[in-house]
Amino acid sequence: MSAEEILSSNEEQYDISQPPFRNKSGYNSRIGIYHSLVKLQTKHEIPTKPDLNTAHFVLSQFPQAHLAVAKTAFVDARTNLRVSYSELRRSAYSLASALFHGLEVRRGDVVFLLSPNSTLYSAICLAVLSVGAVLTTANPINTASEISKQVRDSGAKLAISTPEELHKLVPTGVPTILTSRSSDGRMLSVEELIEGCYDSTELPQVPVAQSDTAAIFYSSGTTGVSKGVVLTHANLISIMRLMFWSADVSGSQDDIFLAFIPMFHIYGFVFFGLGLLCVGITTVLMQKFDFQDMLDAIQKHKVNNVPAVPPVILALVKHSRKARCDLSSLRRMGTGAAPLSKEVALEFRKMFPWVELRQGYGLTESSGGATFFVSDKDAKAHPDSCGKLIPTFSAKVIDTETGKPLPPNKEGELWLKSPTIMKEYLGNLEATSSTIDSEGWLRTGDLSYIDDNGFVHIVERIKELIKHNGYQVAPAELESVLLSHPLIADAAVIPLEDEETGQIPMAYVVRAAGSELSEGQIIEFVAGQVAPYKKVRKVSFIDTIPKSAAGKILRKDLVSQSKFQPVSKL
Ligand SMILES: CC(C)(COP(=O)(O)OP(=O)(O)OC[C@H]1O[C@@H](n2cnc3c(N)ncnc32)[C@H](O)[C@@H]1OP(=O)(O)O)[C@@H](O)C(=O)NCCC(=O)NCCSC(=O)/C=C/c1ccc(O)cc1
């Protein structure tokens, strides 16, 4: 369904000026659907022009005044290098010309970007999208085999990599250019292409439809291993507009933001990679998170706004008193990607009474946004909620037993519909059809309820997913690594609650007969094959893995069992 179709079907079905919408929950009891009660003003409306390209849209949003006065778009927290809106636009233009005319990147070609946050990141994304190519990104700490898998699955034609991570791409054979100049000058780099002789005054004219694929982000979804989430230009343009709306309603238009949240995931991508550029704000960029560096950056650059994840909020509560730093410039903090405990939220507000704290909820499959708190007063009064549905969103809360939609205050699986919902999982019809139904409803795999006032509460995950530091870790992926060990007969991986990081992956292992494999050896074996945030950090040995009659691992039983075991974090 196109953005236009979804928007107009929302208008027809959910006339919020009519009963039964005269309730604050936005619940229509006749059809069992909740609807965002926020109407977008004209300036926030989602453009439905069929041939609009995300990059053209974002670049057209750069405020003219900012281009004229060379307002800073990005500051590198470490080097102090500043990139203005006009420089960013010039870089995007010349890189787009170089990709199109020099490297013959064409509409639909997939370009794989392997880089931490950098002042070049947005220019690269804009250039790739502007020529109708498809962007796919990855965490640079992923292992070579994880990266090969993604290059293969996405069908990447070209890669762009930092010199440090190049070795992980070499085995894939995919043509690669570097982000910065190589010391021996033998490889082409983005820096050289930007400074080269390509046209820096306009973008190549490539016809692109909003329904074209724009990006493929990898997510574990509700089940199993990592899958490519296919997002269209329509999805990204919609979320850009909603970002603009959220900055406006929360009064953040003139804030200085801090970015340590990685741009290679949807959260960082929609905020820092593209979204906040439409608002015209300045972002201080950190390549990698470090607690003290974060405090220093806030103080030095007088940062006002920090989108974060729960472990960072917890670290501020626990450690900022000891650290000598001035956080008086802070005005707003956001938190998403994992649940923030009510106690931590309350403690944070006590320690930083001058800072607004907003919890949000979004998935890669919804292009990163779904709920938001318009007012801090509401956020304060509802610390265990992640806000209300953002404009254009509808939701159903589905009884997991009967499949029927539920009214306010009843728990069920949250289903979402909006113009931001992904098109599909790449090349995976089965996963797509079990996640999005024929009417376009996305099953989130999260157990939730919506209260009388429309506040969304996420209760727990139904999907089999571990959240470590806000990163997704799929148990099935770790289980297949464990089962590849010749001395492991069977294995199951579960989330173990952890105060600092949210959850850690814990493995239950059945050793092969006669094997004396130790916990340490197993941890080391897995660590050698997966990115550091996916590491198994605790192992327990067991005689058999509990399974249903159909052979499905009964993870809930193992989770209950794990609660009775002493945990020593490694
Ligand atoms: C800032 C965090 C919380 C902490 O950083 P960290 O302390 O460096 O830890 P890492 O988790 O990055 O690193 C894991 C491990 O990798 C190691 N590592 C690190 N960088 C290296 C290196 N370059 N070399 C080698 N080893 C290394 C690091 O030392 C560590 O090792 P270990 O000691 O074994 O735990 C970081 O984890 C982080 O950014 N997490 C956020 C992840 C994230 O963005 N998730 C979003 C997914 S999308 C989504 O859910 C959307 C939500 C959303 C919600 C609401 C909205 O409104 C909108 C959106």
mmCIF file of N, CA, C and O in Angstrom, residues 6-66:
data_model
loop_
_atom_site.group_PDB
_atom_site.id
_atom_site.type_symbol
_atom_site.label_atom_id
_atom_site.label_comp_id
_atom_site.label_asym_id
_atom_site.label_seq_id
_atom_site.Cartn_x
_atom_site.Cartn_y
_atom_site.Cartn_z
ATOM 1 N N ILE A 6 -2.524 4.626 2.449
ATOM 2 C CA ILE A 6 -2.661 4.422 3.902
ATOM 3 C C ILE A 6 -3.227 5.677 4.556
ATOM 4 O O ILE A 6 -4.146 5.618 5.361
ATOM 5 N N LEU A 7 -2.695 6.829 4.140
ATOM 6 C CA LEU A 7 -3.176 8.072 4.733
ATOM 7 C C LEU A 7 -4.656 8.289 4.448
ATOM 8 O O LEU A 7 -5.421 8.642 5.328
ATOM 9 N N SER A 8 -5.069 8.044 3.185
ATOM 10 C CA SER A 8 -6.471 8.325 2.890
ATOM 11 C C SER A 8 -7.378 7.286 3.524
ATOM 12 O O SER A 8 -8.471 7.606 3.972
ATOM 13 N N SER A 9 -6.917 6.026 3.651
ATOM 14 C CA SER A 9 -7.777 5.040 4.314
ATOM 15 C C SER A 9 -7.902 5.396 5.795
ATOM 16 O O SER A 9 -8.953 5.236 6.400
ATOM 17 N N ASN A 10 -6.857 5.951 6.377
ATOM 18 C CA ASN A 10 -6.950 6.393 7.763
ATOM 19 C C ASN A 10 -8.000 7.485 7.898
ATOM 20 O O ASN A 10 -8.815 7.481 8.811
ATOM 21 N N GLU A 11 -7.961 8.443 6.974
ATOM 22 C CA GLU A 11 -8.903 9.565 7.027
ATOM 23 C C GLU A 11 -10.346 9.048 6.973
ATOM 24 O O GLU A 11 -11.199 9.483 7.718
ATOM 25 N N GLU A 12 -10.584 8.090 6.023
ATOM 26 C CA GLU A 12 -11.963 7.605 5.855
ATOM 27 C C GLU A 12 -12.440 6.818 7.071
ATOM 28 O O GLU A 12 -13.499 7.044 7.599
ATOM 29 N N GLN A 13 -11.571 5.893 7.498
ATOM 30 C CA GLN A 13 -12.030 4.975 8.547
ATOM 31 C C GLN A 13 -12.053 5.605 9.925
ATOM 32 O O GLN A 13 -12.783 5.194 10.793
ATOM 33 N N TYR A 14 -11.186 6.593 10.126
ATOM 34 C CA TYR A 14 -11.028 7.079 11.494
ATOM 35 C C TYR A 14 -11.283 8.573 11.555
ATOM 36 O O TYR A 14 -10.368 9.356 11.733
ATOM 37 N N ASP A 15 -12.493 8.981 11.304
ATOM 38 C CA ASP A 15 -12.788 10.403 11.408
ATOM 39 C C ASP A 15 -12.809 10.762 12.890
ATOM 40 O O ASP A 15 -13.779 10.492 13.612
ATOM 41 N N ILE A 16 -11.693 11.393 13.328
ATOM 42 C CA ILE A 16 -11.531 11.554 14.776
ATOM 43 C C ILE A 16 -12.420 12.653 15.361
ATOM 44 O O ILE A 16 -12.462 12.833 16.558
ATOM 45 N N SER A 17 -13.138 13.343 14.478
ATOM 46 C CA SER A 17 -14.049 14.355 15.027
ATOM 47 C C SER A 17 -15.396 13.718 15.411
ATOM 48 O O SER A 17 -16.238 14.324 16.033
ATOM 49 N N GLN A 18 -15.590 12.479 14.987
ATOM 50 C CA GLN A 18 -16.870 11.807 15.220
ATOM 51 C C GLN A 18 -16.772 10.805 16.375
ATOM 52 O O GLN A 18 -15.693 10.294 16.659
ATOM 53 N N PRO A 19 -17.941 10.509 16.997
ATOM 54 C CA PRO A 19 -17.921 9.429 17.965
ATOM 55 C C PRO A 19 -17.541 8.137 17.237
ATOM 56 O O PRO A 19 -17.830 8.047 16.035
ATOM 57 N N PRO A 20 -16.932 7.102 17.803
ATOM 58 C CA PRO A 20 -16.590 6.983 19.221
ATOM 59 C C PRO A 20 -15.206 7.551 19.554
ATOM 60 O O PRO A 20 -14.616 7.139 20.541
ATOM 61 N N PHE A 21 -14.694 8.465 18.740
ATOM 62 C CA PHE A 21 -13.368 8.981 19.027
ATOM 63 C C PHE A 21 -13.359 10.043 20.110
ATOM 64 O O PHE A 21 -12.324 10.620 20.376
ATOM 65 N N ARG A 22 -14.552 10.285 20.683
ATOM 66 C CA ARG A 22 -14.559 11.306 21.727
ATOM 67 C C ARG A 22 -14.040 10.711 23.021
ATOM 68 O O ARG A 22 -14.598 10.842 24.078
ATOM 69 N N ASN A 23 -12.996 9.928 22.926
ATOM 70 C CA ASN A 23 -12.356 9.436 24.144
ATOM 71 C C ASN A 23 -10.869 9.663 23.957
ATOM 72 O O ASN A 23 -10.386 9.768 22.833
ATOM 73 N N LYS A 24 -10.161 9.735 25.079
ATOM 74 C CA LYS A 24 -8.759 10.132 24.978
ATOM 75 C C LYS A 24 -7.851 9.000 24.532
ATOM 76 O O LYS A 24 -6.691 9.217 24.230
ATOM 77 N N SER A 25 -8.367 7.782 24.531
ATOM 78 C CA SER A 25 -7.508 6.659 24.152
ATOM 79 C C SER A 25 -7.358 6.563 22.636
ATOM 80 O O SER A 25 -6.458 5.902 22.141
ATOM 81 N N GLY A 26 -8.268 7.181 21.889
ATOM 82 C CA GLY A 26 -8.227 7.061 20.431
ATOM 83 C C GLY A 26 -8.773 5.726 19.961
ATOM 84 O O GLY A 26 -8.596 5.343 18.800
ATOM 85 N N TYR A 27 -9.461 4.998 20.865
ATOM 86 C CA TYR A 27 -9.946 3.657 20.520
ATOM 87 C C TYR A 27 -11.316 3.727 19.863
ATOM 88 O O TYR A 27 -12.232 4.362 20.385
ATOM 89 N N ASN A 28 -11.442 3.092 18.726
ATOM 90 C CA ASN A 28 -12.729 2.985 18.045
ATOM 91 C C ASN A 28 -13.264 1.577 18.312
ATOM 92 O O ASN A 28 -12.777 0.600 17.734
ATOM 93 N N SER A 29 -14.234 1.497 19.206
ATOM 94 C CA SER A 29 -14.698 0.167 19.641
ATOM 95 C C SER A 29 -15.396 -0.582 18.504
ATOM 96 O O SER A 29 -15.485 -1.806 18.538
ATOM 97 N N ARG A 30 -15.891 0.151 17.518
ATOM 98 C CA ARG A 30 -16.604 -0.513 16.416
ATOM 99 C C ARG A 30 -15.645 -1.376 15.592
ATOM 100 O O ARG A 30 -15.964 -2.489 15.197
ATOM 101 N N ILE A 31 -14.436 -0.848 15.368
ATOM 102 C CA ILE A 31 -13.501 -1.606 14.523
ATOM 103 C C ILE A 31 -12.284 -2.122 15.291
ATOM 104 O O ILE A 31 -11.410 -2.774 14.733
ATOM 105 N N GLY A 32 -12.225 -1.815 16.592
ATOM 106 C CA GLY A 32 -11.140 -2.359 17.428
ATOM 107 C C GLY A 32 -9.784 -1.754 17.132
ATOM 108 O O GLY A 32 -8.757 -2.421 17.287
ATOM 109 N N ILE A 33 -9.793 -0.491 16.688
ATOM 110 C CA ILE A 33 -8.523 0.131 16.296
ATOM 111 C C ILE A 33 -8.291 1.423 17.083
ATOM 112 O O ILE A 33 -9.215 2.208 17.300
ATOM 113 N N TYR A 34 -7.035 1.593 17.510
ATOM 114 C CA TYR A 34 -6.627 2.854 18.139
ATOM 115 C C TYR A 34 -6.015 3.717 17.039
ATOM 116 O O TYR A 34 -5.331 3.216 16.152
ATOM 117 N N HIS A 35 -6.243 5.014 17.159
ATOM 118 C CA HIS A 35 -5.683 5.913 16.151
ATOM 119 C C HIS A 35 -5.034 7.103 16.844
ATOM 120 O O HIS A 35 -5.538 7.575 17.859
ATOM 121 N N SER A 36 -3.923 7.540 16.287
ATOM 122 C CA SER A 36 -3.305 8.748 16.832
ATOM 123 C C SER A 36 -4.300 9.894 16.733
ATOM 124 O O SER A 36 -4.911 10.097 15.685
ATOM 125 N N LEU A 37 -4.459 10.606 17.828
ATOM 126 C CA LEU A 37 -5.420 11.704 17.817
ATOM 127 C C LEU A 37 -4.777 13.018 17.395
ATOM 128 O O LEU A 37 -5.424 14.054 17.382
ATOM 129 N N VAL A 38 -3.492 12.967 17.060
ATOM 130 C CA VAL A 38 -2.807 14.198 16.655
ATOM 131 C C VAL A 38 -2.948 14.374 15.147
ATOM 132 O O VAL A 38 -2.574 13.502 14.379
ATOM 133 N N LYS A 39 -3.504 15.490 14.771
ATOM 134 C CA LYS A 39 -3.630 15.836 13.343
ATOM 135 C C LYS A 39 -2.395 16.631 12.948
ATOM 136 O O LYS A 39 -2.004 17.564 13.654
ATOM 137 N N LEU A 40 -1.776 16.290 11.836
ATOM 138 C CA LEU A 40 -0.593 17.035 11.400
ATOM 139 C C LEU A 40 -1.003 18.387 10.818
ATOM 140 O O LEU A 40 -1.979 18.472 10.071
ATOM 141 N N GLN A 41 -0.228 19.419 11.176
ATOM 142 C CA GLN A 41 -0.459 20.721 10.531
ATOM 143 C C GLN A 41 0.057 20.634 9.097
ATOM 144 O O GLN A 41 0.872 19.751 8.784
ATOM 145 N N THR A 42 -0.345 21.576 8.281
ATOM 146 C CA THR A 42 0.040 21.538 6.864
ATOM 147 C C THR A 42 1.555 21.411 6.708
ATOM 148 O O THR A 42 2.038 20.626 5.889
ATOM 149 N N LYS A 43 2.332 22.153 7.506
ATOM 150 C CA LYS A 43 3.786 22.139 7.325
ATOM 151 C C LYS A 43 4.410 20.770 7.654
ATOM 152 O O LYS A 43 5.541 20.502 7.281
ATOM 153 N N HIS A 44 3.672 19.936 8.383
ATOM 154 C CA HIS A 44 4.205 18.608 8.724
ATOM 155 C C HIS A 44 3.619 17.503 7.849
ATOM 156 O O HIS A 44 3.950 16.336 8.033
ATOM 157 N N GLU A 45 2.713 17.881 6.966
ATOM 158 C CA GLU A 45 2.039 16.836 6.186
ATOM 159 C C GLU A 45 3.021 16.038 5.341
ATOM 160 O O GLU A 45 4.029 16.572 4.863
ATOM 161 N N ILE A 46 2.693 14.778 5.121
ATOM 162 C CA ILE A 46 3.617 13.888 4.414
ATOM 163 C C ILE A 46 3.434 14.067 2.909
ATOM 164 O O ILE A 46 2.311 13.920 2.400
ATOM 165 N N PRO A 47 4.513 14.420 2.192
ATOM 166 C CA PRO A 47 4.362 14.633 0.756
ATOM 167 C C PRO A 47 4.060 13.324 0.036
ATOM 168 O O PRO A 47 4.696 12.302 0.317
ATOM 169 N N THR A 48 3.099 13.367 -0.853
ATOM 170 C CA THR A 48 2.694 12.119 -1.511
ATOM 171 C C THR A 48 3.046 12.111 -3.003
ATOM 172 O O THR A 48 2.653 11.196 -3.717
ATOM 173 N N LYS A 49 3.784 13.120 -3.458
ATOM 174 C CA LYS A 49 4.205 13.163 -4.867
ATOM 175 C C LYS A 49 4.876 11.827 -5.216
ATOM 176 O O LYS A 49 5.842 11.435 -4.551
ATOM 177 N N PRO A 50 4.395 11.120 -6.227
ATOM 178 C CA PRO A 50 4.862 9.733 -6.423
ATOM 179 C C PRO A 50 6.337 9.579 -6.785
ATOM 180 O O PRO A 50 6.927 8.547 -6.516
ATOM 181 N N ASP A 51 6.949 10.654 -7.381
ATOM 182 C CA ASP A 51 8.339 10.463 -7.832
ATOM 183 C C ASP A 51 9.349 11.156 -6.914
ATOM 184 O O ASP A 51 10.409 11.561 -7.353
ATOM 185 N N LEU A 52 9.022 11.265 -5.638
ATOM 186 C CA LEU A 52 9.934 11.957 -4.713
ATOM 187 C C LEU A 52 10.995 10.993 -4.176
ATOM 188 O O LEU A 52 10.694 9.866 -3.783
ATOM 189 N N ASN A 53 12.236 11.491 -4.152
ATOM 190 C CA ASN A 53 13.378 10.714 -3.668
ATOM 191 C C ASN A 53 13.765 11.244 -2.284
ATOM 192 O O ASN A 53 13.777 12.458 -2.053
ATOM 193 N N THR A 54 14.089 10.356 -1.350
ATOM 194 C CA THR A 54 14.403 10.768 0.028
ATOM 195 C C THR A 54 15.497 11.834 0.066
ATOM 196 O O THR A 54 15.381 12.825 0.796
ATOM 197 N N ALA A 55 16.567 11.615 -0.701
ATOM 198 C CA ALA A 55 17.696 12.550 -0.634
ATOM 199 C C ALA A 55 17.286 13.919 -1.158
ATOM 200 O O ALA A 55 17.625 14.945 -0.557
ATOM 201 N N HIS A 56 16.542 13.937 -2.262
ATOM 202 C CA HIS A 56 16.075 15.219 -2.806
ATOM 203 C C HIS A 56 15.195 15.907 -1.769
ATOM 204 O O HIS A 56 15.295 17.112 -1.562
ATOM 205 N N PHE A 57 14.353 15.109 -1.123
ATOM 206 C CA PHE A 57 13.455 15.683 -0.116
ATOM 207 C C PHE A 57 14.251 16.286 1.038
ATOM 208 O O PHE A 57 14.051 17.438 1.424
ATOM 209 N N VAL A 58 15.200 15.517 1.584
ATOM 210 C CA VAL A 58 15.973 15.995 2.746
ATOM 211 C C VAL A 58 16.756 17.253 2.358
ATOM 212 O O VAL A 58 16.738 18.254 3.084
ATOM 213 N N LEU A 59 17.421 17.202 1.201
ATOM 214 C CA LEU A 59 18.230 18.361 0.794
ATOM 215 C C LEU A 59 17.355 19.596 0.554
ATOM 216 O O LEU A 59 17.768 20.717 0.833
ATOM 217 N N SER A 60 16.127 19.357 0.103
ATOM 218 C CA SER A 60 15.240 20.514 -0.144
ATOM 219 C C SER A 60 14.756 21.125 1.162
ATOM 220 O O SER A 60 14.242 22.231 1.187
ATOM 221 N N GLN A 61 14.902 20.366 2.256
ATOM 222 C CA GLN A 61 14.451 20.864 3.558
ATOM 223 C C GLN A 61 15.519 21.692 4.277
ATOM 224 O O GLN A 61 15.243 22.284 5.306
ATOM 225 N N PHE A 62 16.773 21.641 3.791
ATOM 226 C CA PHE A 62 17.815 22.416 4.476
ATOM 227 C C PHE A 62 17.351 23.876 4.528
ATOM 228 O O PHE A 62 17.104 24.474 3.467
ATOM 229 N N PRO A 63 17.242 24.441 5.716
ATOM 230 C CA PRO A 63 16.736 25.813 5.773
ATOM 231 C C PRO A 63 17.647 26.768 4.990
ATOM 232 O O PRO A 63 18.866 26.740 5.166
ATOM 233 N N GLN A 64 17.033 27.575 4.106
ATOM 234 C CA GLN A 64 17.804 28.517 3.279
ATOM 235 C C GLN A 64 18.685 29.402 4.144
ATOM 236 O O GLN A 64 19.839 29.668 3.808
ATOM 237 N N ALA A 65 18.143 29.824 5.253
ATOM 238 C CA ALA A 65 18.908 30.733 6.125
ATOM 239 C C ALA A 65 20.178 30.044 6.617
ATOM 240 O O ALA A 65 21.237 30.661 6.712
ATOM 241 N N HIS A 66 20.096 28.735 6.878
ATOM 242 C CA HIS A 66 21.270 28.003 7.372
ATOM 243 C C HIS A 66 22.327 27.849 6.290
ATOM 244 O O HIS A 66 23.517 27.852 6.544
#
